[in-house]
Short mmCIF file of N, CA and C in Angstrom, two decimals:
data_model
loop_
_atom_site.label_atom_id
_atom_site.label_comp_id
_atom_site.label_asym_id
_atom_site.label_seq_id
_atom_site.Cartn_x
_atom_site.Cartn_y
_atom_site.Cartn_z
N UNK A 1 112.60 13.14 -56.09
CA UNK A 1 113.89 12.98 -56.74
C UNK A 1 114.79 12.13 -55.88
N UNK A 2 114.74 12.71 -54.47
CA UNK A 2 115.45 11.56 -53.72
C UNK A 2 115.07 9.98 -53.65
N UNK A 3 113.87 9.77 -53.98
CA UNK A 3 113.30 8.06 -54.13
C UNK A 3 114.03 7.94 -55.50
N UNK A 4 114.28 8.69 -56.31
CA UNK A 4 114.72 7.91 -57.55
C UNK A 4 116.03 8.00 -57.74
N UNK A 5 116.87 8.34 -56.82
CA UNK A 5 118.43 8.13 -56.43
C UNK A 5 118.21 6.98 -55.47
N UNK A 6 117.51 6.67 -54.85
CA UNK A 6 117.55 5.65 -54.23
C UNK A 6 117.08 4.16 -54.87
N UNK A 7 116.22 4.26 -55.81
CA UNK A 7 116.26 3.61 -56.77
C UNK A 7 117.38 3.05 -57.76
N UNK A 8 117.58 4.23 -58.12
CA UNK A 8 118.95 3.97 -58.77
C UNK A 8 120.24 3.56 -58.14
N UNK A 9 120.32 3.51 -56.67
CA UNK A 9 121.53 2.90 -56.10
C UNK A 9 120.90 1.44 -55.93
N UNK A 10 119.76 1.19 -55.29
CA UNK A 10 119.38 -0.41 -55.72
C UNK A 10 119.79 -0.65 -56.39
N UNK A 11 119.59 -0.31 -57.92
CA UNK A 11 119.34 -1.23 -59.33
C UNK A 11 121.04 -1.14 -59.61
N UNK A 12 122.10 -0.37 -59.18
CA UNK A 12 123.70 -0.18 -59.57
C UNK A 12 123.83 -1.31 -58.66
N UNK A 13 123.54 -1.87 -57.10
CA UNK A 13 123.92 -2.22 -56.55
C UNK A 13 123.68 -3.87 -56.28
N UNK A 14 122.51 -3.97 -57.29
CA UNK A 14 122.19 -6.08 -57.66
C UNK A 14 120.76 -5.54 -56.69
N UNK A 15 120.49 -4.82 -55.68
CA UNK A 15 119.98 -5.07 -54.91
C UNK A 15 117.98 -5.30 -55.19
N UNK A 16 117.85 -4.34 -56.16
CA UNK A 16 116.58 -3.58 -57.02
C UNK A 16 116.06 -4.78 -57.52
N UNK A 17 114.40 -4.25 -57.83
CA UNK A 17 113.84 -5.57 -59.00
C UNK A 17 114.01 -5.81 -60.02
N UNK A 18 114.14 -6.92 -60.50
CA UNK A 18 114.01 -7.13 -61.98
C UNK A 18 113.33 -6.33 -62.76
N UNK A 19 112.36 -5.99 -62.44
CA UNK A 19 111.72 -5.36 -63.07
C UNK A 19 112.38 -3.50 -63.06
N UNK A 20 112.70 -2.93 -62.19
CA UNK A 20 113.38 -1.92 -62.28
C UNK A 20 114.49 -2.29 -63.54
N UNK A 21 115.41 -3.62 -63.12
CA UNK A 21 116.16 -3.22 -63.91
C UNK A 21 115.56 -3.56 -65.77
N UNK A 22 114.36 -4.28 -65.57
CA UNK A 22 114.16 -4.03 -67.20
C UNK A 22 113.70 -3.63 -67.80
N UNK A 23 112.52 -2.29 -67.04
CA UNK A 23 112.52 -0.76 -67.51
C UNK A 23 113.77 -0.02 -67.74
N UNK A 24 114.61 -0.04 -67.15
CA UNK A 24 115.82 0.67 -67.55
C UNK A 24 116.73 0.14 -68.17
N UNK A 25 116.81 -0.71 -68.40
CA UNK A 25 117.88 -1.45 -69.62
C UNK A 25 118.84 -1.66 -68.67
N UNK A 26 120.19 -2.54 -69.35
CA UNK A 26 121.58 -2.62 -68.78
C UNK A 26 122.16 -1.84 -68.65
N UNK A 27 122.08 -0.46 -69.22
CA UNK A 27 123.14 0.58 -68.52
C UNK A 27 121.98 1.19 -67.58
N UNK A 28 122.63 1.29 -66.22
CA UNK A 28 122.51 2.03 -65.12
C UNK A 28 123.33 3.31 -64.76
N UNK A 29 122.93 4.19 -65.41
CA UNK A 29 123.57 5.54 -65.76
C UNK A 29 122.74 6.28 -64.80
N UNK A 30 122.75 7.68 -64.11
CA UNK A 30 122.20 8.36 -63.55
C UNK A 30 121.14 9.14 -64.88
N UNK A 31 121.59 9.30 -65.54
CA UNK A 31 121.39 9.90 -66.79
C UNK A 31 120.36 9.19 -67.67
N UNK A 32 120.53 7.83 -67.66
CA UNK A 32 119.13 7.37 -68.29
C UNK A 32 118.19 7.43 -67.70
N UNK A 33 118.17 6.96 -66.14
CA UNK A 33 116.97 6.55 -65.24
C UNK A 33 116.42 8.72 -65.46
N UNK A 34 116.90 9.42 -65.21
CA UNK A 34 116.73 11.02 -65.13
C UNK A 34 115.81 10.89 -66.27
N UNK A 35 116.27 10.82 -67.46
CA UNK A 35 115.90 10.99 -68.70
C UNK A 35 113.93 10.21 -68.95
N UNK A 36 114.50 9.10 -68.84
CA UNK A 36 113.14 8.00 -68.83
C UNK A 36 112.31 9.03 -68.05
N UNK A 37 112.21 9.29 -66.77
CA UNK A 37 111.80 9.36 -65.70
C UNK A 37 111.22 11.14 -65.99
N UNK A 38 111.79 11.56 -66.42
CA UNK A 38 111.83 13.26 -67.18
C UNK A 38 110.33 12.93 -68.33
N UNK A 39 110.85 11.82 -69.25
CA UNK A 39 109.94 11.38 -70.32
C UNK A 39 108.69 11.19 -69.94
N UNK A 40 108.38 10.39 -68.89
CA UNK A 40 107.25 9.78 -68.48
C UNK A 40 106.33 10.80 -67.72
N UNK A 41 107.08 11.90 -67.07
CA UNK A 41 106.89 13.20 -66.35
C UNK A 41 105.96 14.09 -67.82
N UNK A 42 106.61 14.47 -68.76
CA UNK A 42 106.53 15.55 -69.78
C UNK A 42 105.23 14.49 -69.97
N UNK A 43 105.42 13.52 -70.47
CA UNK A 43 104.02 12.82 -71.58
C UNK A 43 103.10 12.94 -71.09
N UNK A 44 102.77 12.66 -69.51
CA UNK A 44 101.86 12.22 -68.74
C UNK A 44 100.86 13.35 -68.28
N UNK A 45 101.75 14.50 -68.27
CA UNK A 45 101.47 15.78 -68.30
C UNK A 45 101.08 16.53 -69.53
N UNK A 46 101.42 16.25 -70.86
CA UNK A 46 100.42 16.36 -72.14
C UNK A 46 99.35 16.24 -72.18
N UNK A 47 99.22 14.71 -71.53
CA UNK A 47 98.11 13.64 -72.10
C UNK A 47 97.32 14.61 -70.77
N UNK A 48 97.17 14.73 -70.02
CA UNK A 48 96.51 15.07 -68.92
C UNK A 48 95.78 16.70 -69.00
N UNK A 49 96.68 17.10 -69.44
CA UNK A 49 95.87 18.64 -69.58
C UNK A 49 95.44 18.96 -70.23
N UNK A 50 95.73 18.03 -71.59
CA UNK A 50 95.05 18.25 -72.97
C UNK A 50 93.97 18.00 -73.11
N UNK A 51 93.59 16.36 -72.23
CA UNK A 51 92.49 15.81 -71.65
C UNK A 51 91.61 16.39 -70.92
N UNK A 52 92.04 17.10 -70.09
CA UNK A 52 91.25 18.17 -69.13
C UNK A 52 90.90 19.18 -69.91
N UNK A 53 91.77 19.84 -71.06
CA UNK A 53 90.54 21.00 -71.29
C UNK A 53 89.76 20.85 -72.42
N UNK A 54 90.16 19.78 -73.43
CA UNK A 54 88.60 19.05 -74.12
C UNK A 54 87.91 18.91 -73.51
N UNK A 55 87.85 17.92 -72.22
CA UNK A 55 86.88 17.95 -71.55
C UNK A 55 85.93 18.78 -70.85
N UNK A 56 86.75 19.87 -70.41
CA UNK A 56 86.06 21.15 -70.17
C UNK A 56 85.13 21.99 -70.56
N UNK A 57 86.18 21.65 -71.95
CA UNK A 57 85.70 22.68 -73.17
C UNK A 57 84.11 22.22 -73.81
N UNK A 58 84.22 20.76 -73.63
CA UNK A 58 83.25 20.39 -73.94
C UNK A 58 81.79 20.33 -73.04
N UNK A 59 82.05 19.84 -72.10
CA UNK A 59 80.87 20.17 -70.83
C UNK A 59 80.64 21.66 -70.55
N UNK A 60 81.28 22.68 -70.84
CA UNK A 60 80.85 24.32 -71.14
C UNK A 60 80.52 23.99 -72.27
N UNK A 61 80.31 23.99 -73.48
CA UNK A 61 79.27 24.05 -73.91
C UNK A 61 78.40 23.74 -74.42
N UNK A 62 78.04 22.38 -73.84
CA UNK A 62 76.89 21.30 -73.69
C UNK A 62 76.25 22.10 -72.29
N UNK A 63 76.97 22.88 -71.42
CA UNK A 63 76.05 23.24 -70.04
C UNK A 63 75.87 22.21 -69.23
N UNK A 64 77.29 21.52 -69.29
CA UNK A 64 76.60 20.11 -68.38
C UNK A 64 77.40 20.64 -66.74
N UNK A 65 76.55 20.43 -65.49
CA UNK A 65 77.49 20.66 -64.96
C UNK A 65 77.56 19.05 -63.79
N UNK A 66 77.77 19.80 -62.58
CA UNK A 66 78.35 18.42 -61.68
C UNK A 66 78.66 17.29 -62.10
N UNK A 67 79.59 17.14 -62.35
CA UNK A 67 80.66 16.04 -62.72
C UNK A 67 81.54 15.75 -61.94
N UNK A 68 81.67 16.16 -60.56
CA UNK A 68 82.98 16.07 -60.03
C UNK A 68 82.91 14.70 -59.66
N UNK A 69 81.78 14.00 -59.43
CA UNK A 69 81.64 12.86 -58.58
C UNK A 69 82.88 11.97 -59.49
N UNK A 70 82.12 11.77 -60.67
CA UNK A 70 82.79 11.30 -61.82
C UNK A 70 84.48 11.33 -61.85
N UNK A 71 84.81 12.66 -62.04
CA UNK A 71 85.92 13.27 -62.03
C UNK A 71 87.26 12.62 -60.85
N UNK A 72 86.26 12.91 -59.94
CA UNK A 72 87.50 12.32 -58.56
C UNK A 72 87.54 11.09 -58.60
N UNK A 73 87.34 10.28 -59.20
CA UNK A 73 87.44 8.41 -59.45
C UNK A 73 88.35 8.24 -59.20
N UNK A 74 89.55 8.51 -59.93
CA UNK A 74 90.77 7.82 -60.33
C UNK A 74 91.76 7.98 -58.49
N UNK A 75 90.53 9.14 -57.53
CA UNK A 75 91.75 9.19 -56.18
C UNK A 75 91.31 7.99 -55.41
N UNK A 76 90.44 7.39 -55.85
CA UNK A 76 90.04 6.40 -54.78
C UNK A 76 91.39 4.64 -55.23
N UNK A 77 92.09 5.11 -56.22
CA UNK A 77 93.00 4.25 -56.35
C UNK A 77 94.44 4.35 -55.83
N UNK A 78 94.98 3.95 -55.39
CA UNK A 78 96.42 3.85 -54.71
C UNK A 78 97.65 3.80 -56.59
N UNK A 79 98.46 4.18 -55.71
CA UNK A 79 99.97 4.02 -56.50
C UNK A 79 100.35 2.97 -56.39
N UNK A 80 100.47 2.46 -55.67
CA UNK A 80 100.93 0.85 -55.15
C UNK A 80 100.34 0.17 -56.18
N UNK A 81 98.98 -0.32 -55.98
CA UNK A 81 97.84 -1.03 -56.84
C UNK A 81 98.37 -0.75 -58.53
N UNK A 82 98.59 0.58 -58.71
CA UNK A 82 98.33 1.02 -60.00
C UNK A 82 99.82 0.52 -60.70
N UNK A 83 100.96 0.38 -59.55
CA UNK A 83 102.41 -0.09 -60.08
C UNK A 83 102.47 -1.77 -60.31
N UNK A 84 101.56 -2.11 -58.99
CA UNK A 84 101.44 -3.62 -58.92
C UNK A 84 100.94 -4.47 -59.97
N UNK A 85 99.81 -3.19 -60.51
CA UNK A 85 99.32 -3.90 -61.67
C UNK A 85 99.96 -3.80 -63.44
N UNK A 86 100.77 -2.71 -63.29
CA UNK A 86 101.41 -2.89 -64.63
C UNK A 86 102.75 -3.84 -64.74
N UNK A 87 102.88 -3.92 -63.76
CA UNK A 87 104.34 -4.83 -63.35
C UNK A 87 103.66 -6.28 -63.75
N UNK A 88 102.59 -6.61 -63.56
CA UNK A 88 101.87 -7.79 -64.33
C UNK A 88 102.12 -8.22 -65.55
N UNK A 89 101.88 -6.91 -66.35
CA UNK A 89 101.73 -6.99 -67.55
C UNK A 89 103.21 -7.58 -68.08
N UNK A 90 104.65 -7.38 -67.28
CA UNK A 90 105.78 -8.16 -68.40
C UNK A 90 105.84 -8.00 -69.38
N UNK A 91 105.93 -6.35 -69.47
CA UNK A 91 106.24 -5.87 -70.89
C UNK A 91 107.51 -5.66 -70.55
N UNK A 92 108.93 -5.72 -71.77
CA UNK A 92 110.26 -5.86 -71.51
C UNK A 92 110.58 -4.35 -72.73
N UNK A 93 109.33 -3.96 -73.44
CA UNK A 93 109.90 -3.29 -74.20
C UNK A 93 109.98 -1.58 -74.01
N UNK A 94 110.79 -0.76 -73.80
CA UNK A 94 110.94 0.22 -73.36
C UNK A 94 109.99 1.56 -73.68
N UNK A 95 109.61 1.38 -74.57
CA UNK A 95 109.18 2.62 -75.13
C UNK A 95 107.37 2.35 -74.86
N UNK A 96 107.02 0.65 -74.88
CA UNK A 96 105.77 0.55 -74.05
C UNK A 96 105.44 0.93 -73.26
N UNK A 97 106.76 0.37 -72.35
CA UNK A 97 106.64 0.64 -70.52
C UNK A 97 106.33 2.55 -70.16
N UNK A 98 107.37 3.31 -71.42
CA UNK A 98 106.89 4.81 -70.85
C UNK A 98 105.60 4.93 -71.52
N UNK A 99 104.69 4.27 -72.32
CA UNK A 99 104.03 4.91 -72.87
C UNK A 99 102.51 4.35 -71.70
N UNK A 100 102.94 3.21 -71.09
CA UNK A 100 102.09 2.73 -70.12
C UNK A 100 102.01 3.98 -68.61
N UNK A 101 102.98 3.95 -68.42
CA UNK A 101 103.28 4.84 -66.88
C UNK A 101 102.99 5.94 -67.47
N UNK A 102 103.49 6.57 -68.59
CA UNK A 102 102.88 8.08 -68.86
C UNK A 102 101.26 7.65 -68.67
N UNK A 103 100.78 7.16 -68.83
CA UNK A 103 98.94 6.55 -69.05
C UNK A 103 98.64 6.77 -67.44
N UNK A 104 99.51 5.86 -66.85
CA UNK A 104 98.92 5.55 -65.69
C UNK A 104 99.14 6.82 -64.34
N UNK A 105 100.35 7.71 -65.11
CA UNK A 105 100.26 8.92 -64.43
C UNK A 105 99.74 10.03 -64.22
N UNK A 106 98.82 9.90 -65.61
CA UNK A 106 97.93 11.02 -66.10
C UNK A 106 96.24 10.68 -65.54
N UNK A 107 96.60 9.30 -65.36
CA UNK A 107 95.08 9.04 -64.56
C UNK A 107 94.69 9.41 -63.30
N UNK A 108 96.14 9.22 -62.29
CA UNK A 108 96.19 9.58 -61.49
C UNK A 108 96.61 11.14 -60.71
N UNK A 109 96.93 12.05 -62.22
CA UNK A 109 96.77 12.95 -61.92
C UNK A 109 95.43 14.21 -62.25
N UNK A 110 95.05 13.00 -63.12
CA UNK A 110 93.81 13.77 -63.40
C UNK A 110 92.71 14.68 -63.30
N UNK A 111 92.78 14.19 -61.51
CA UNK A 111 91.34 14.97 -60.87
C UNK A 111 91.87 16.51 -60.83
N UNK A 112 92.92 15.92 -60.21
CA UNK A 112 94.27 17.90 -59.58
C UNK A 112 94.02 18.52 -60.95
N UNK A 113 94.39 18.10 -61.76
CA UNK A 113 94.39 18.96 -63.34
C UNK A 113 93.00 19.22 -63.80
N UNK A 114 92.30 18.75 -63.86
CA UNK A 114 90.89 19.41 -64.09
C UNK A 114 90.19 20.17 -62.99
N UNK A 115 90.05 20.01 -61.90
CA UNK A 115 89.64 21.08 -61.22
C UNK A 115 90.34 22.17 -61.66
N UNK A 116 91.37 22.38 -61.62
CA UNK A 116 92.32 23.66 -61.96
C UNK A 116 91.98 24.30 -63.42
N UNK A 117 91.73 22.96 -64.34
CA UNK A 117 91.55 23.88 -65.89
C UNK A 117 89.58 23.78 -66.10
N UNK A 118 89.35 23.18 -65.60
CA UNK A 118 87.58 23.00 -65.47
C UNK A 118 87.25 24.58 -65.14
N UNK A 119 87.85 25.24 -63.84
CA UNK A 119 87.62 26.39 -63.11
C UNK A 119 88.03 27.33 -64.06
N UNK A 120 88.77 27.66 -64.65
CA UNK A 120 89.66 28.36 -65.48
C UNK A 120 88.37 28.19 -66.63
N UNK A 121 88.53 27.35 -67.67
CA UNK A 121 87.22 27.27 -68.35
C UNK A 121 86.07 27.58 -68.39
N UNK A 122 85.87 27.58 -66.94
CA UNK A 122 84.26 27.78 -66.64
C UNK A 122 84.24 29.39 -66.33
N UNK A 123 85.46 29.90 -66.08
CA UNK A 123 84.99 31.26 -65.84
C UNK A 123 85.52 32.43 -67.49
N UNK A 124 85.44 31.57 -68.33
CA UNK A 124 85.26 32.21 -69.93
C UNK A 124 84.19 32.89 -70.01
N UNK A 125 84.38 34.22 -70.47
CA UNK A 125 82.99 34.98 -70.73
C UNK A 125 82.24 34.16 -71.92
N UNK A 126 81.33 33.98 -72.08
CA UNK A 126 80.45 32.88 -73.86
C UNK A 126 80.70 34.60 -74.76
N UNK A 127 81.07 35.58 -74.11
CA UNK A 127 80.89 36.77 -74.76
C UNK A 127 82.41 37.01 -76.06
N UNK A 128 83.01 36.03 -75.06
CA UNK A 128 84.46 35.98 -75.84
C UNK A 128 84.46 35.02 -77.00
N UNK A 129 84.00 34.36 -76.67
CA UNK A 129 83.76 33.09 -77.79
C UNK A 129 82.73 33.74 -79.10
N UNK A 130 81.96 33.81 -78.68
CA UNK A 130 81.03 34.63 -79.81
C UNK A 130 81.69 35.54 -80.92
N UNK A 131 82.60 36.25 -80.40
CA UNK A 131 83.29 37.33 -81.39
C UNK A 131 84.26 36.38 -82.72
N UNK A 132 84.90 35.62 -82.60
CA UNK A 132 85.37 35.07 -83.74
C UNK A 132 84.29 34.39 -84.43
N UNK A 133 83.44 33.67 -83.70
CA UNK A 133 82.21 32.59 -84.50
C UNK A 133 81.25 33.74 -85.48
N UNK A 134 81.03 35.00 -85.03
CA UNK A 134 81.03 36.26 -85.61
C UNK A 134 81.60 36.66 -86.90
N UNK A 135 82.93 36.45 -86.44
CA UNK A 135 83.75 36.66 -87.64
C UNK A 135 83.38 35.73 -89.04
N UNK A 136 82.77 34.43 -88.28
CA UNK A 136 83.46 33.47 -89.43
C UNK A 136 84.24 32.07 -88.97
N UNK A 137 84.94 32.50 -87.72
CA UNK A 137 85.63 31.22 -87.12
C UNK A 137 85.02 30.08 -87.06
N UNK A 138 85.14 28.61 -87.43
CA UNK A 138 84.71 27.37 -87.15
C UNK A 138 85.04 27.59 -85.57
N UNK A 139 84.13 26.56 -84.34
CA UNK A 139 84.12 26.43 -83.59
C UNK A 139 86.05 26.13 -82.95
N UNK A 140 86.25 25.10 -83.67
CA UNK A 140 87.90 24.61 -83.00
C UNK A 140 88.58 25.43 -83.07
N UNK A 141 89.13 26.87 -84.24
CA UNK A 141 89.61 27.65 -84.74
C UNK A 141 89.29 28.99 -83.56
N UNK A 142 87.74 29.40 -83.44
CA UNK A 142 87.37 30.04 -82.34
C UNK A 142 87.71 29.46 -80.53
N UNK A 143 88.13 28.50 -80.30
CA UNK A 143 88.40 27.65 -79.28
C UNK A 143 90.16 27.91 -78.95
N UNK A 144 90.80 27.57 -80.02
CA UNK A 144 91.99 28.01 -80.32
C UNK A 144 92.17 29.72 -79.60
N UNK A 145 91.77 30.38 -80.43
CA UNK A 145 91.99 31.63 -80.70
C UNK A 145 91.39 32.65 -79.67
N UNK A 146 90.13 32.32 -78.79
CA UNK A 146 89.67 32.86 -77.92
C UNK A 146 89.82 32.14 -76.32
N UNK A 147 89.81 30.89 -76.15
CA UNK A 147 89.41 30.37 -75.09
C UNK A 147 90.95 30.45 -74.58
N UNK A 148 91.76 29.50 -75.39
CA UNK A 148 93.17 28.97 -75.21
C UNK A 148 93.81 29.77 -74.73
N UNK A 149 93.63 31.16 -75.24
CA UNK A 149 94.85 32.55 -75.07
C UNK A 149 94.17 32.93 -73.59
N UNK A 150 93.07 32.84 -72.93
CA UNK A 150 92.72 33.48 -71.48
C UNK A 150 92.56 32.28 -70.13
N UNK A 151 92.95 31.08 -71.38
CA UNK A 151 93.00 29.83 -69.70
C UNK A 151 94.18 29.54 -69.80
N UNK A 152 95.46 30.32 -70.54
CA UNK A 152 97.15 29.48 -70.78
C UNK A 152 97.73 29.40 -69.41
N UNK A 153 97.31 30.56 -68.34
CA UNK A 153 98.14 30.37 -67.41
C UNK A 153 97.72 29.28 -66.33
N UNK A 154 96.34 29.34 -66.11
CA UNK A 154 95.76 28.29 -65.17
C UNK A 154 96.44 26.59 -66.05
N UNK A 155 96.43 26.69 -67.26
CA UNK A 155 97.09 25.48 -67.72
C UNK A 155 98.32 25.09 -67.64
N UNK A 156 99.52 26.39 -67.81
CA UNK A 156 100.58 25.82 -67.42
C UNK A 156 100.68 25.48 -66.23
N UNK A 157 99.90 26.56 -65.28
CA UNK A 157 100.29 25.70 -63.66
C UNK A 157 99.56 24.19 -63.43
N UNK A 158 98.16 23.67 -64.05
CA UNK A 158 98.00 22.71 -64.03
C UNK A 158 98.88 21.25 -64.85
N UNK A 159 99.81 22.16 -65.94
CA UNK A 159 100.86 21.14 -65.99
C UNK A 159 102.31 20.92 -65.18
N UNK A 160 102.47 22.23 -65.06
CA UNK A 160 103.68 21.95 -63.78
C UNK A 160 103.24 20.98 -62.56
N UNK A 161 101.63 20.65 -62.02
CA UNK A 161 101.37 20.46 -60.78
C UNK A 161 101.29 18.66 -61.67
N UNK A 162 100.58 18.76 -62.45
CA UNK A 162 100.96 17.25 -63.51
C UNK A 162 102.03 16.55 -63.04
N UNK A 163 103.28 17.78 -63.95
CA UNK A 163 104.65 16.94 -63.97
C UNK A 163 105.40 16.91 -62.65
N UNK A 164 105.20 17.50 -61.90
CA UNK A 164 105.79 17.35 -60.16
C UNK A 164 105.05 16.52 -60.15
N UNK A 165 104.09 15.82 -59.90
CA UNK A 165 103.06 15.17 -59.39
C UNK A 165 103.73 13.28 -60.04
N UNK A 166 103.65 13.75 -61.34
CA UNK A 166 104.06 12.08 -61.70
C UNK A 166 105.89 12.21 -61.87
N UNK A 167 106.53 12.94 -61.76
CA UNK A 167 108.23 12.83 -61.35
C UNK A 167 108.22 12.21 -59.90
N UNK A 168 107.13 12.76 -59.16
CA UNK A 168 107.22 12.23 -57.74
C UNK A 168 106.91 10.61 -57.74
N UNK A 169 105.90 10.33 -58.72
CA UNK A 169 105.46 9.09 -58.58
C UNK A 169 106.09 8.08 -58.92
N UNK A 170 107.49 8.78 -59.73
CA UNK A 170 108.30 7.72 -60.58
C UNK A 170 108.72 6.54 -59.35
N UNK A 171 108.84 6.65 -58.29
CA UNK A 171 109.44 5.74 -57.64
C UNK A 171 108.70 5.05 -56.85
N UNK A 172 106.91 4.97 -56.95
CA UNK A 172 105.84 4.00 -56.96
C UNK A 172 105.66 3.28 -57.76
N UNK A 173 106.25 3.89 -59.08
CA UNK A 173 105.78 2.54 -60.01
C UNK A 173 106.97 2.15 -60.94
#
């Protein structure tokens, strides 16, 4: 939070990049840069955990396991690199730019969030799942209704650790 007050006194002060200032438009409000920066935090953290426990969900029960190799990819990339390279792109339009950095924050938070909901997933009884498919439940409906309700807490903390994670990053990229 303190890099992005410091940010924001650059960009009030002429001093900041162009490019700071044309993610954030002409008003330099404390309040927009918060807001954007809040936005890109919440999305990135959707896209990321939602991602993680399809994925989960799905390698339990295919039985696939070791994947981590796979999984940890995205740490062998820097923030720097990952800011340097969307700043390329010279997109001027606002709602791109969050929909890019939400992307690029969720990649990089990726690995942290699936270990956390992978583990959580993986320790589902198949005994729990069975009882709605029992009933009658379609698989997604049984997924919903059995899996979702006993991994919610390992998920919210893997989205809180998300959205700290890319609020922090706001002022790498």
């Amino acid at each position: 939070i303190l890099s992005l007050f410091v940010s924001l006194f650059r960009a009030r002060t002429g001093r900041g990049s162009s490019t700071l200032r044309r993610a954030i438009g002409d008003v330099f409000s404390h309040y927009d840069i918060f807001i954007n920066s809040f936005i890109v935090a919440v999305l990135s953290s959707l896209i990321v955990v939602s991602l993680s426990f399809i994925i989960s969900e799905y390698l339990r029960r295919r039985n696939i396991k070791d994947t981590d190799a796979f999984v940890f990819l995205p740490l062998s990339f820097s923030t720097v690199a990952l800011a340097s390279g969307w700043r390329t792109l010279e997109l001027t339009n606002r709602v791109t730019i969050i929909i890019v950095l939400s992307c690029l924050h969720a990649f990089l938070s990726f690995p942290l969030v699936y270990r956390i909901v992978n583990s959580a997933v993986r320790s589902i009884k198949t005994s729990s799942l069975l009882a709605p498919l029992t009933l009658g439940s379609g698989e997604v409906k049984a997924m919903f209704m059995a899996d979702l309700p006993s991994v919610i807490r390992p998920i919210k903390g893997a989205f809180l650790l998300s959205f700290a994670s890319s609020l922090g990053e706001v002022s790498g990229s």
